[in-house]
Short mmCIF file of C-alpha atoms in Angstrom, two decimals:
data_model
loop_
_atom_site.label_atom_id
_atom_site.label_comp_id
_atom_site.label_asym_id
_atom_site.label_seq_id
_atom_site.Cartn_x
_atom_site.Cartn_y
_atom_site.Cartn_z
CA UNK A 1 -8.93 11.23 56.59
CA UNK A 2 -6.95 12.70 59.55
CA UNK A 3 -3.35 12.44 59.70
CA UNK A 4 -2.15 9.08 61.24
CA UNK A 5 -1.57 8.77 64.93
CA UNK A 6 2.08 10.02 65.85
CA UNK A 7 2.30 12.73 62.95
CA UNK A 8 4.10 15.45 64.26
CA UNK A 9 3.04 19.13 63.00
CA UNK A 10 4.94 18.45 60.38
CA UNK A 11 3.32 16.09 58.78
CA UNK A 12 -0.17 16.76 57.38
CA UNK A 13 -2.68 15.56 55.06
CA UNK A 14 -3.11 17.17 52.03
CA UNK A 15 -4.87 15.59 48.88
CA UNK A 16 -6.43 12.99 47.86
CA UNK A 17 -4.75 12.27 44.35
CA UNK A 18 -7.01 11.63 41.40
CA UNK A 19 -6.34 9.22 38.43
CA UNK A 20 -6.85 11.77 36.62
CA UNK A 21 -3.84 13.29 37.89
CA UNK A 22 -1.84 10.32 36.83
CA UNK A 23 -3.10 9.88 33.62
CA UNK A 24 -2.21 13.86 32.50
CA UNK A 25 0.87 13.42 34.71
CA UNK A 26 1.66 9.95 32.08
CA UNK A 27 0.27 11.96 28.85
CA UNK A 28 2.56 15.12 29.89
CA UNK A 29 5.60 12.73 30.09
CA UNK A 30 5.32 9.46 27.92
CA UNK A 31 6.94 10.83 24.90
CA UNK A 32 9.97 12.28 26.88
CA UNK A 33 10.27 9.50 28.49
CA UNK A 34 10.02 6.90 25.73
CA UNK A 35 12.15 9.12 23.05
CA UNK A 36 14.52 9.46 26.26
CA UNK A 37 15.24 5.58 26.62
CA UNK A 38 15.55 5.25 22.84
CA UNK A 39 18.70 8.08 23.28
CA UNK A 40 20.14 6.18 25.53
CA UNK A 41 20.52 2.83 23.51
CA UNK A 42 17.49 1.17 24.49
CA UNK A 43 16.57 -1.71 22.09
CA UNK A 44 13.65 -1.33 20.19
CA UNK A 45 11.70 -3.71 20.72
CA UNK A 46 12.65 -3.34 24.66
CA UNK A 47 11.37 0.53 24.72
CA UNK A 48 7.43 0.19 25.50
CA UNK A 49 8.90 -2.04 28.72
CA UNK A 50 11.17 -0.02 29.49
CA UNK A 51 8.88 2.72 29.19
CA UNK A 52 6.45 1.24 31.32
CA UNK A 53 9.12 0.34 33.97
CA UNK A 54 9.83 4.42 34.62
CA UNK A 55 6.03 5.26 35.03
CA UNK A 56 6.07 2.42 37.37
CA UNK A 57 9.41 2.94 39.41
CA UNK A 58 8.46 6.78 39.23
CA UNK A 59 4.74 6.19 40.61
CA UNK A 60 7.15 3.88 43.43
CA UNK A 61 9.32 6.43 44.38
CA UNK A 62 7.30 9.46 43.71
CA UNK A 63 8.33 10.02 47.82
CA UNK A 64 11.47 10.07 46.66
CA UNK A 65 11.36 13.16 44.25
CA UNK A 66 12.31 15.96 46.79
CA UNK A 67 12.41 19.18 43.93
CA UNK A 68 16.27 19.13 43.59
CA UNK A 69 16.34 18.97 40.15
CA UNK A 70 13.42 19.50 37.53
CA UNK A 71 10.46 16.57 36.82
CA UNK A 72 12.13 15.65 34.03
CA UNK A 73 15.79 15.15 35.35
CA UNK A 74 14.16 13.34 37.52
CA UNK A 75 12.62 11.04 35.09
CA UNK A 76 15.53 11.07 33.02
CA UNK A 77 17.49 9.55 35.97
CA UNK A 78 15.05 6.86 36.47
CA UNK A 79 15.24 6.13 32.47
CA UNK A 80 18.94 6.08 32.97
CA UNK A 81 19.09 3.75 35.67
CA UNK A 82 16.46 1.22 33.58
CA UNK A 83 18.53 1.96 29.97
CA UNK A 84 21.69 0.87 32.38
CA UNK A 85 20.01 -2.23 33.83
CA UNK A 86 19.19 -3.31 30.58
CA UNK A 87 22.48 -3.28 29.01
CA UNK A 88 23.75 -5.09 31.36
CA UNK A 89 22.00 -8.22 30.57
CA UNK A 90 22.56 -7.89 26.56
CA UNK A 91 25.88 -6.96 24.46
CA UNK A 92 25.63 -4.31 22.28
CA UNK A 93 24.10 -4.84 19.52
CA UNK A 94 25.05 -4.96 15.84
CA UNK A 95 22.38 -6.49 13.91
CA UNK A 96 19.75 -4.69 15.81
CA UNK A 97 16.76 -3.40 13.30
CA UNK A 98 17.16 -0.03 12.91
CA UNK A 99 14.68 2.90 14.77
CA UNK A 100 11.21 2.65 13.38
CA UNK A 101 10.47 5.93 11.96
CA UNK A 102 7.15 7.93 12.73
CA UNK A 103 4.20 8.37 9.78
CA UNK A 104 5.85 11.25 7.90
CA UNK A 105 4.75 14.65 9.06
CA UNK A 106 1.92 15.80 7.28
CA UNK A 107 2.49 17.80 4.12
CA UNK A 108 4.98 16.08 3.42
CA UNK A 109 6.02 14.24 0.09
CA UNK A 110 7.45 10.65 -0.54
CA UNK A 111 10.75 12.26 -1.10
CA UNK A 112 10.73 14.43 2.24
CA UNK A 113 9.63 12.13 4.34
CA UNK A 114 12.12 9.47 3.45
CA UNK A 115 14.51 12.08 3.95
CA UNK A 116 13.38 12.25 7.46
CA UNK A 117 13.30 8.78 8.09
CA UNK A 118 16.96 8.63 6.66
CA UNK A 119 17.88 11.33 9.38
CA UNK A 120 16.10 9.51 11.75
CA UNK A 121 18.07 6.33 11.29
CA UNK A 122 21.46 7.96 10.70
CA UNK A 123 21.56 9.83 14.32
CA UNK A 124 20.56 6.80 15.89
CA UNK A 125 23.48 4.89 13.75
CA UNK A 126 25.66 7.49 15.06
CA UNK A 127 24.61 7.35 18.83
CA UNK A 128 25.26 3.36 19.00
CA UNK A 129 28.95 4.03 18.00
CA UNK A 130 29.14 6.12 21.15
CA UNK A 131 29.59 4.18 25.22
CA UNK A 132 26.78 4.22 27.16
CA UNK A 133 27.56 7.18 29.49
CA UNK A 134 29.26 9.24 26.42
CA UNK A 135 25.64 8.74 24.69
CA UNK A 136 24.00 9.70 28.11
CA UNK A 137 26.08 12.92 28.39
CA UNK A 138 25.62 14.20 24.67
CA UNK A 139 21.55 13.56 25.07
CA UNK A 140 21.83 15.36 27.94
CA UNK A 141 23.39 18.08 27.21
CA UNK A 142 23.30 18.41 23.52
CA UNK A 143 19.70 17.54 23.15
CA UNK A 144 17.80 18.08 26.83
CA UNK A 145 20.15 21.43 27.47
CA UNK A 146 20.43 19.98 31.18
CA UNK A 147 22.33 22.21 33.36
CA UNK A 148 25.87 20.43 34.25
CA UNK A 149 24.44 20.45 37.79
CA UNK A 150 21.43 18.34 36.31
CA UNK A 151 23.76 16.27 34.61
CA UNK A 152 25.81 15.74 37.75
CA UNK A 153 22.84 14.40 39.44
CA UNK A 154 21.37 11.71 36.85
CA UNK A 155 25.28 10.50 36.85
CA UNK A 156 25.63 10.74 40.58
CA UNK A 157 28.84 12.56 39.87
CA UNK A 158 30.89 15.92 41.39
CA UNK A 159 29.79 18.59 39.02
CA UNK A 160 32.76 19.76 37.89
CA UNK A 161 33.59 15.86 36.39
CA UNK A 162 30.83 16.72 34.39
CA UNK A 163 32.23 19.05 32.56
CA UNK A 164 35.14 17.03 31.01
CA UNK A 165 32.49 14.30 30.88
CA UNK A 166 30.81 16.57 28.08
CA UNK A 167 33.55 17.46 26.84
CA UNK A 168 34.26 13.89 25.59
CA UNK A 169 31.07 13.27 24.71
CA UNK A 170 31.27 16.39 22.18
CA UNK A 171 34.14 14.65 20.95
CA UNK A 172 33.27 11.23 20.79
CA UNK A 173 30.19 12.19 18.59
CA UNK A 174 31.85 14.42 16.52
CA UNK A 175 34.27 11.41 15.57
CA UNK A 176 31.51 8.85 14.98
CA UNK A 177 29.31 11.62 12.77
CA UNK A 178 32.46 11.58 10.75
CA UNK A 179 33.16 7.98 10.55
CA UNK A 180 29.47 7.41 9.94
CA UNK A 181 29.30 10.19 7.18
CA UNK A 182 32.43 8.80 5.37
CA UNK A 183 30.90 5.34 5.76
CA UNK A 184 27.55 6.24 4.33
CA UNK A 185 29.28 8.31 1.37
CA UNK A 186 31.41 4.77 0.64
CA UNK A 187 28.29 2.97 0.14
CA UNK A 188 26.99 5.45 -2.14
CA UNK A 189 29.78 5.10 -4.70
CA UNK B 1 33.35 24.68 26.69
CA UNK B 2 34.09 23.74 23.25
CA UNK B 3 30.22 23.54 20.92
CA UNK B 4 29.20 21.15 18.56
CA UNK B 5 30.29 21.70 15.20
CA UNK B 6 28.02 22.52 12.77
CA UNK B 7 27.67 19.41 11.13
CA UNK B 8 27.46 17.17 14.12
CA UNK B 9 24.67 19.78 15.41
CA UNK B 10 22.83 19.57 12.20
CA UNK B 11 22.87 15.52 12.52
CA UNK B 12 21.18 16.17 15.98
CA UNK B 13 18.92 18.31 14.99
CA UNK B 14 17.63 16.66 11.75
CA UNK B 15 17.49 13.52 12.95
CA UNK B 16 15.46 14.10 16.33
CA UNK B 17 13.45 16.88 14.80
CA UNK B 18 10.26 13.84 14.53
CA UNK B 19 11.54 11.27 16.90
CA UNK B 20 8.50 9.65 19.24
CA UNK B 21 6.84 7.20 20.05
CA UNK B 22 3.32 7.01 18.08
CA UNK B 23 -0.12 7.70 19.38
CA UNK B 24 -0.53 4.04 19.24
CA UNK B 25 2.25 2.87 21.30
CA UNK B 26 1.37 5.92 24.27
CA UNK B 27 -2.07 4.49 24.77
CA UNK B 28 -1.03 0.94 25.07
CA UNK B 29 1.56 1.44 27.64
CA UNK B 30 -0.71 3.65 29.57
CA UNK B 31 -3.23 0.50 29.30
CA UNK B 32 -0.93 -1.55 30.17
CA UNK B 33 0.26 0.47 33.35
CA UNK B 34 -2.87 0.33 34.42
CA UNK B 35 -4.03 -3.30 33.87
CA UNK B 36 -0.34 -3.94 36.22
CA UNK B 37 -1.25 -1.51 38.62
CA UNK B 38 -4.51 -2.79 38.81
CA UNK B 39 -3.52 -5.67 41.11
CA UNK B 40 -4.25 -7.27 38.06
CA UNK B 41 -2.33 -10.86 38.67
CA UNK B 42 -0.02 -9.90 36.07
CA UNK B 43 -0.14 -13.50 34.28
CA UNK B 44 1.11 -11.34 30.70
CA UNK B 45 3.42 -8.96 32.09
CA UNK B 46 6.76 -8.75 30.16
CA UNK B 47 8.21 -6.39 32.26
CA UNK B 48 9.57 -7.07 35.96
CA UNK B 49 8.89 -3.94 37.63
CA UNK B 50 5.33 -4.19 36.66
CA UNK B 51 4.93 -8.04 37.75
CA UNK B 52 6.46 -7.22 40.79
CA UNK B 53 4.67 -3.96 41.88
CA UNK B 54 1.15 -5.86 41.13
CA UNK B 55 1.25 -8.14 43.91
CA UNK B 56 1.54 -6.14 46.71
CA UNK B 57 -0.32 -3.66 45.45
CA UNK B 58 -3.24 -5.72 45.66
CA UNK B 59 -2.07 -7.17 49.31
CA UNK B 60 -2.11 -4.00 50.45
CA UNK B 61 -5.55 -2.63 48.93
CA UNK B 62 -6.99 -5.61 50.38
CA UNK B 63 -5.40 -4.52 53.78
CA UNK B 64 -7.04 -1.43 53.11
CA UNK B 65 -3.48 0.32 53.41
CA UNK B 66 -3.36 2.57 50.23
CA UNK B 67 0.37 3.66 51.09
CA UNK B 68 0.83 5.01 47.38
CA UNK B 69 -0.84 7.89 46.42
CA UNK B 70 -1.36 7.51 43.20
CA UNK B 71 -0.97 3.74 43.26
CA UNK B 72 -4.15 4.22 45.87
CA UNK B 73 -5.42 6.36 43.58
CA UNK B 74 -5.33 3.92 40.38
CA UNK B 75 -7.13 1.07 42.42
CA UNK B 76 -10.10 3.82 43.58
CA UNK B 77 -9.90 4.43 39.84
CA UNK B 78 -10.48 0.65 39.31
CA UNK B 79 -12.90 0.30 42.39
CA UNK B 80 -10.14 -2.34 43.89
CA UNK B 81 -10.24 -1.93 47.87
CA UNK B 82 -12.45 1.14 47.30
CA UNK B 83 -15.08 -1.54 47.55
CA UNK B 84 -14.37 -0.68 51.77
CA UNK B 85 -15.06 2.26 51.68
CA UNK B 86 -11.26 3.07 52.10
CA UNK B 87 -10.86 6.31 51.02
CA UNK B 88 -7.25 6.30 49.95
CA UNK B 89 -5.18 9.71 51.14
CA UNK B 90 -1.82 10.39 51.78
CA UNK B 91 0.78 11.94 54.29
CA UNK B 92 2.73 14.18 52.86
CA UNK B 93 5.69 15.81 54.70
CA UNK B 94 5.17 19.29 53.61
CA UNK B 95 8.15 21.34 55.01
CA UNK B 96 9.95 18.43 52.48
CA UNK B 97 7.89 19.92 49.62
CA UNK B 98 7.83 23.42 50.69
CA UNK B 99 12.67 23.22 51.23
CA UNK B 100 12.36 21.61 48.19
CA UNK B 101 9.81 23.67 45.86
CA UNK B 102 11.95 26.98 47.31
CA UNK B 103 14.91 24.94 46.77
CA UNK B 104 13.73 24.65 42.77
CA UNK B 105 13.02 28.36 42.72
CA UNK B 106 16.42 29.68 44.06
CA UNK B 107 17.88 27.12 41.67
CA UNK B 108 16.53 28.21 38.44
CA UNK B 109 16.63 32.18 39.22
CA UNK B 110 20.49 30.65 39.97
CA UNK B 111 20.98 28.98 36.92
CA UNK B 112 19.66 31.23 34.46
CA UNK B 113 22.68 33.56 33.91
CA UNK B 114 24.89 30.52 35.82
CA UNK B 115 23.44 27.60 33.28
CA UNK B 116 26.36 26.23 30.61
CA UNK B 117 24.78 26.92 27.56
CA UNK B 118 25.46 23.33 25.99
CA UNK B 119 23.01 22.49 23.38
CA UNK B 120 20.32 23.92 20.93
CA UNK B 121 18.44 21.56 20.22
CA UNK B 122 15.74 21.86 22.75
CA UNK B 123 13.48 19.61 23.13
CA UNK B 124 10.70 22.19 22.16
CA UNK B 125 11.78 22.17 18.38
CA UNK B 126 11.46 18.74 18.06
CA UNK B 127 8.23 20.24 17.18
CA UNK B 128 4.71 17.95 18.11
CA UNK B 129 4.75 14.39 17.77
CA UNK B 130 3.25 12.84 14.82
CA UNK B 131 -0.22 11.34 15.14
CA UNK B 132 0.28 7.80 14.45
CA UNK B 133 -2.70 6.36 11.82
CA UNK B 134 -4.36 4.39 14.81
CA UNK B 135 -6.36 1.38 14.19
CA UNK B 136 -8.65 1.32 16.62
CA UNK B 137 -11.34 4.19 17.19
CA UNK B 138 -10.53 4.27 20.91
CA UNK B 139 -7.03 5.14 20.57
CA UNK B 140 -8.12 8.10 17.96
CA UNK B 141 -10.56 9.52 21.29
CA UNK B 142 -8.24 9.15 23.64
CA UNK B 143 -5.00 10.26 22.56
CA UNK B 144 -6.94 13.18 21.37
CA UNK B 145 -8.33 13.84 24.64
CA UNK B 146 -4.80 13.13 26.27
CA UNK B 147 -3.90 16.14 24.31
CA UNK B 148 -6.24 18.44 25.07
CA UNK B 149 -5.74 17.26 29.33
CA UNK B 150 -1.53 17.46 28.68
CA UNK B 151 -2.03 21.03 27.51
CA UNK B 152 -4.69 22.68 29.68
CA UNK B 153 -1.82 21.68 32.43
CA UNK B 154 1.25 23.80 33.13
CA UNK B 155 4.04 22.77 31.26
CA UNK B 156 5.81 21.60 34.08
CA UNK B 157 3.53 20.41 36.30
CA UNK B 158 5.10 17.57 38.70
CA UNK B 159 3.69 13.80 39.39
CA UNK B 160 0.00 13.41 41.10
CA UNK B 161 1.00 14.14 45.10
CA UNK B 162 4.06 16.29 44.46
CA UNK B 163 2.91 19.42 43.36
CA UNK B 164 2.70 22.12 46.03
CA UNK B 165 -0.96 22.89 45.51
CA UNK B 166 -2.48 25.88 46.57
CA UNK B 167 -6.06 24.50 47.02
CA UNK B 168 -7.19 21.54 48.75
CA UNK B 169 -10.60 21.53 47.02
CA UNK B 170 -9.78 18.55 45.10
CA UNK B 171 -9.71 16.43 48.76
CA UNK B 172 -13.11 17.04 49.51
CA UNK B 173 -14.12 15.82 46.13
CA UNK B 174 -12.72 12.89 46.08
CA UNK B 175 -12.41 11.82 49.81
CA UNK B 176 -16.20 11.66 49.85
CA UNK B 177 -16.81 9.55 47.45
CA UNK B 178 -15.15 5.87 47.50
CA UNK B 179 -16.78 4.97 44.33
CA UNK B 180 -14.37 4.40 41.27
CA UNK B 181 -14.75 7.51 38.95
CA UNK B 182 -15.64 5.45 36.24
CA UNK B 183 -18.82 4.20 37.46
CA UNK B 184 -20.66 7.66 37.99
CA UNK B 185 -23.08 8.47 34.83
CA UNK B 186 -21.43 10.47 32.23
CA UNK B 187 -23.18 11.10 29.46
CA UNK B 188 -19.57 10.87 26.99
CA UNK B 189 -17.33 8.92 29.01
CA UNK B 190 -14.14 10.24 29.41
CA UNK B 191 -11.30 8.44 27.25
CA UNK B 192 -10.13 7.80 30.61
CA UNK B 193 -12.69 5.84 31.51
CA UNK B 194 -13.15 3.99 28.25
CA UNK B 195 -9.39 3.17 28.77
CA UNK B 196 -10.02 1.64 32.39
CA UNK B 197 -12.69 -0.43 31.32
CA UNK B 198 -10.76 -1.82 28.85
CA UNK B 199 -7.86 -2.51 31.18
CA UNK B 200 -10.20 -4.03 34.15
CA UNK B 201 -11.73 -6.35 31.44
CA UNK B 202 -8.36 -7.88 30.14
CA UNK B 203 -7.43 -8.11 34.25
CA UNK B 204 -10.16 -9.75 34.68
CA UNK B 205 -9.11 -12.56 32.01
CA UNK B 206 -5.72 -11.90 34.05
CA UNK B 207 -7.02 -12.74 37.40
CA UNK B 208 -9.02 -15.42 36.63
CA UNK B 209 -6.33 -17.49 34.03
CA UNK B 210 -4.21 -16.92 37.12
CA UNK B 211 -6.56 -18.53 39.58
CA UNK B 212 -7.11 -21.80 37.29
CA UNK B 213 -10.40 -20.35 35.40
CA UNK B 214 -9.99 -20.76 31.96
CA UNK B 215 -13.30 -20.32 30.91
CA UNK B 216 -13.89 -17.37 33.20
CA UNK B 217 -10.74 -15.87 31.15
CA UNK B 218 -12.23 -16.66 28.11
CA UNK B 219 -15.71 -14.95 28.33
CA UNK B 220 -13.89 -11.79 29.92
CA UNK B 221 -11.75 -11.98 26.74
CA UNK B 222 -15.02 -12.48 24.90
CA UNK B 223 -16.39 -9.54 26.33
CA UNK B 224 -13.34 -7.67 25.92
CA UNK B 225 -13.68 -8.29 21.91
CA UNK B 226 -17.05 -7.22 22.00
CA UNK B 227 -16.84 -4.04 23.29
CA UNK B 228 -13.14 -2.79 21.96
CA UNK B 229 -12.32 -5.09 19.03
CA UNK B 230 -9.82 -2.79 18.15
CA UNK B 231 -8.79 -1.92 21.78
CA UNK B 232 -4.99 -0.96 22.84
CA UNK B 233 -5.05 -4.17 24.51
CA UNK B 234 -6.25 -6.57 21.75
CA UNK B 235 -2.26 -8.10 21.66
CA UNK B 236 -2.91 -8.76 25.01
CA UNK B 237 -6.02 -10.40 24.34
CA UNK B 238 -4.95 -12.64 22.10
CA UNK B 239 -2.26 -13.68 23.74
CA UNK B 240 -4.46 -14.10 27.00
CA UNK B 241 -6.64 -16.04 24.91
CA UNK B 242 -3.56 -18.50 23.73
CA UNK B 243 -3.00 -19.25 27.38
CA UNK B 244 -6.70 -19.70 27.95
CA UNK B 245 -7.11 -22.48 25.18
CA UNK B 246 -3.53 -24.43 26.60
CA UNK B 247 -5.14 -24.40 29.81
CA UNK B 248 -8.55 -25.94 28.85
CA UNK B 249 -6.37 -28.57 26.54
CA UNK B 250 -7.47 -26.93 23.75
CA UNK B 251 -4.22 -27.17 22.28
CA UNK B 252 -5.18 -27.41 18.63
CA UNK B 253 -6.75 -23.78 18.65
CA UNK B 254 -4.39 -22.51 20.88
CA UNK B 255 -1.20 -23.34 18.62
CA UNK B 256 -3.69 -21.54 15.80
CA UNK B 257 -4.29 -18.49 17.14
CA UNK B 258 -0.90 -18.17 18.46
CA UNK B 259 0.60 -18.39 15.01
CA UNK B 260 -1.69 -16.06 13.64
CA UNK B 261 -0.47 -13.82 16.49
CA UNK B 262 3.23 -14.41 15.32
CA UNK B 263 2.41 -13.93 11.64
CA UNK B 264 0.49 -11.08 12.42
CA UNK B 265 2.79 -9.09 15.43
CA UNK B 266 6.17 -11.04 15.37
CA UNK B 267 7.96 -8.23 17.24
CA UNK B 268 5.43 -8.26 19.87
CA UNK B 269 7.28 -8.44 23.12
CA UNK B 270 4.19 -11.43 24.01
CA UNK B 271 5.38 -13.67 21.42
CA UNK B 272 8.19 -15.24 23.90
CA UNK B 273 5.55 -15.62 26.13
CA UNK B 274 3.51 -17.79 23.94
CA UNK B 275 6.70 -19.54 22.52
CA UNK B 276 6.57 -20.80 26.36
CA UNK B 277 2.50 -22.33 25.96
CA UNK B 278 1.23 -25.18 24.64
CA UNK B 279 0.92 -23.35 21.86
CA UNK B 280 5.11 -23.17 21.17
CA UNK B 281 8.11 -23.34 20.09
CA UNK B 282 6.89 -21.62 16.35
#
């Protein structure tokens, strides 16, 4: 098809995008995108929405992405922005079941694998003690290694906030792996 | 800055080290993506962004306008508006992709020594996710085949559209031909494909519960049975179904299947759609 009537030189016409594109583009990113909304606080029975929602905003906006900041900040930004919306409409949650665990790895004996489940569910126990940008921060930096610059762009933030923004994020989760640790070992006795 | 002690790290680490979402749950999302984006009339759709992209969407393949690229390129998938002839191609400003692809380079060569080194855990040692035990025989085929497409791309490649591509091959191959890639002969249809078929057949039921065609619904729901009884969609069936029987007055059936749904899948996100039927409150 030739370029629409008006383009300047600067516009041109360059592919034709295949569904095929979209699907690898979806299997590349679904699991970043779905473990990334279940960082940031999103409910569990809310994440396959929510999920959906940032292939669908993303697939929207893909205009949008310009190459600033990586695919995946990018994404990350738009799973922000949904995690955000949805907290909004719902408190936090207390009572909430806890994070359903994948089929233990393979190779793995009863004893192992609800060892990994256990892990599982206490870092998620741990993350809900934390506020919703804290969490953001520490999965962001902690767990994604984004750049403070990257950071500073899914927060919409001056980079060098960010910085002090981690910084109580560090602390913040060091606190609650404490509290939750103490907790846990209370139980146990 | 200040690291993560050792124990807080170790609680990071441990814990994520198998965190995903199942095989399972990747293919019925994707199916679900694509039954919304479908211009599917979005008569199930729990999630807002998805209700509200399908209309349009379908306005504007009627129109012929395939704005979205990849949105355009989902309804050629489906044969939506590609029924034309439109072949669906997009504008591209490319001195914005070239500023910004250069801009990308200069900042990662930047960033390397530059880069706060703030975590460990990447992402990469989270190691693969863990093949779920899927039901059905479809999800086994395609989330294999998913696999095998995610890695035989870069590991960074960006959305369908954005990446600076140094051919243009692909336009000729798919400009030409309007015809939705799932209808040429293959002799082992792509998982892909299977996956669309799937998805058109449970719009179908969609588009016709929504235009006041019960029974139309049901024997696309019948059909959809038939061919993937054990489908990433067969929630969505059923539920489709529930609203299918209310409609026809068939409420005895109706409140039947829906609590067999409910016993069955109570944390399905449909279930407060059928608590809305005929066939509710449970």
């Amino acid at each position: 098809m030739a370029a629409p009537p008006g383009a300047s030189t600067r516009l041109a016409v360059t592919e034709v995008a295949r569904v095929d594109d979209w699907s690898a583009f979806y299997d590349e990113h679904f699991d970043f995108v779905w473990r990334s909304l279940r960082r940031l606080g999103v409910a569990e029975a809310a994440l396959d929405d929510a999920a959906q929602d940032v292939f669908v905003v993303a697939l929207r906006r893909q205009g949008e992405f310009e190459g600033r900041s990586s695919l995946r900040t990018w994404l990350f930004g738009i799973a922000w922005n949904r995690a955000r919306e949805l907290q909004r409409g719902t408190r936090r949650r207390a009572e909430e079941p806890l994070p359903e665990a994948l089929p233990p790895a393979a190779g793995l004996d009863q004893e192992q694998a609800a060892i990994q489940a256990e892990a599982l569910r206490f870092v998620y126990r741990v993350l809900d003690e934390l506020a919703p940008e804290r969490r953001a921060v520490l999965v962001m930096a902690e767990v994604e290694e984004m750049t403070a610059v990257e950071i500073a762009e899914v927060l919409s933030l001056p980079v060098n906030t960010v910085y002090s923004r981690v910084r109580l994020a560090r602390r913040d989760f060091e606190a609650a792996v404490k509290r939750s640790r103490a907790r846990e070992q209370g139980r146990r006795r | 800055m200040k690291e993560l002690s050792r124990q807080a790290r170790d609680t990071l680490e441990r814990g994520l080290a198998f965190d995903g979402p199942s095989a399972e749950r990747r293919a019925r999302v994707k199916a679900r993506i694509i039954a919304a984006l479908g211009g599917g009339a979005a008569v199930l759709a729990t999630s807002s962004a998805a209700a509200e992209v399908a209309s349009p969407l379908a306005a504007g393949a009627a129109a012929g306008a395939g704005k979205g690229l990849a949105f355009g390129s989902l309804l050629v998938w489906f044969g939506v508006g590609a029924v034309a002839g439109v072949a669906v191609s997009s504008v591209v400003v490319v001195t914005e992709r070239a500023r910004g692809t250069q801009t990308a380079e200069t900042r990662a060569a930047a960033a390397a020594p530059a880069r706060a080194r703030v975590g460990a855990v990447s992402s990469a040692r989270h190691g693969p996710t863990l093949p779920a035990a899927g039901p059905g025989e479809s999800n086994a085929a395609d989330s294999d085949e998913a696999a095998s497409v995610a890695k035989a791309r870069p590991a960074a490649s960006p959305p369908p559209g954005l990446a600076p591509r140094a051919s243009t091959a692909s336009v000729a191959s798919t400009s030409a031909s309007a015809a939705p890639s799932v209808a040429s002969p293959s002799p082992a249809p792509s998982a892909a494909a299977t996956l669309s078929e799937e998805a058109g057949l449970l719009q179908r039921a969609e588009r016709a519960l929504a235009g006041n065609q019960p029974n139309a619904a049901l024997s696309a729901l019948a059909e959809h049975e038939r061919r993937f009884p054990a489908g990433v969609l067969h929630e969505e069936r059923q539920a489709a179904r529930v609203l299918a029987l209310c409609e026809l007055g068939r409420t005895a059936e109706a409140r039947a299947l829906a609590r067999a749904f409910v016993v069955k899948s109570p944390d399905s996100v449909l279930v407060p759609r059928l608590e809305r039927s005929c066939a509710g409150p449970f």
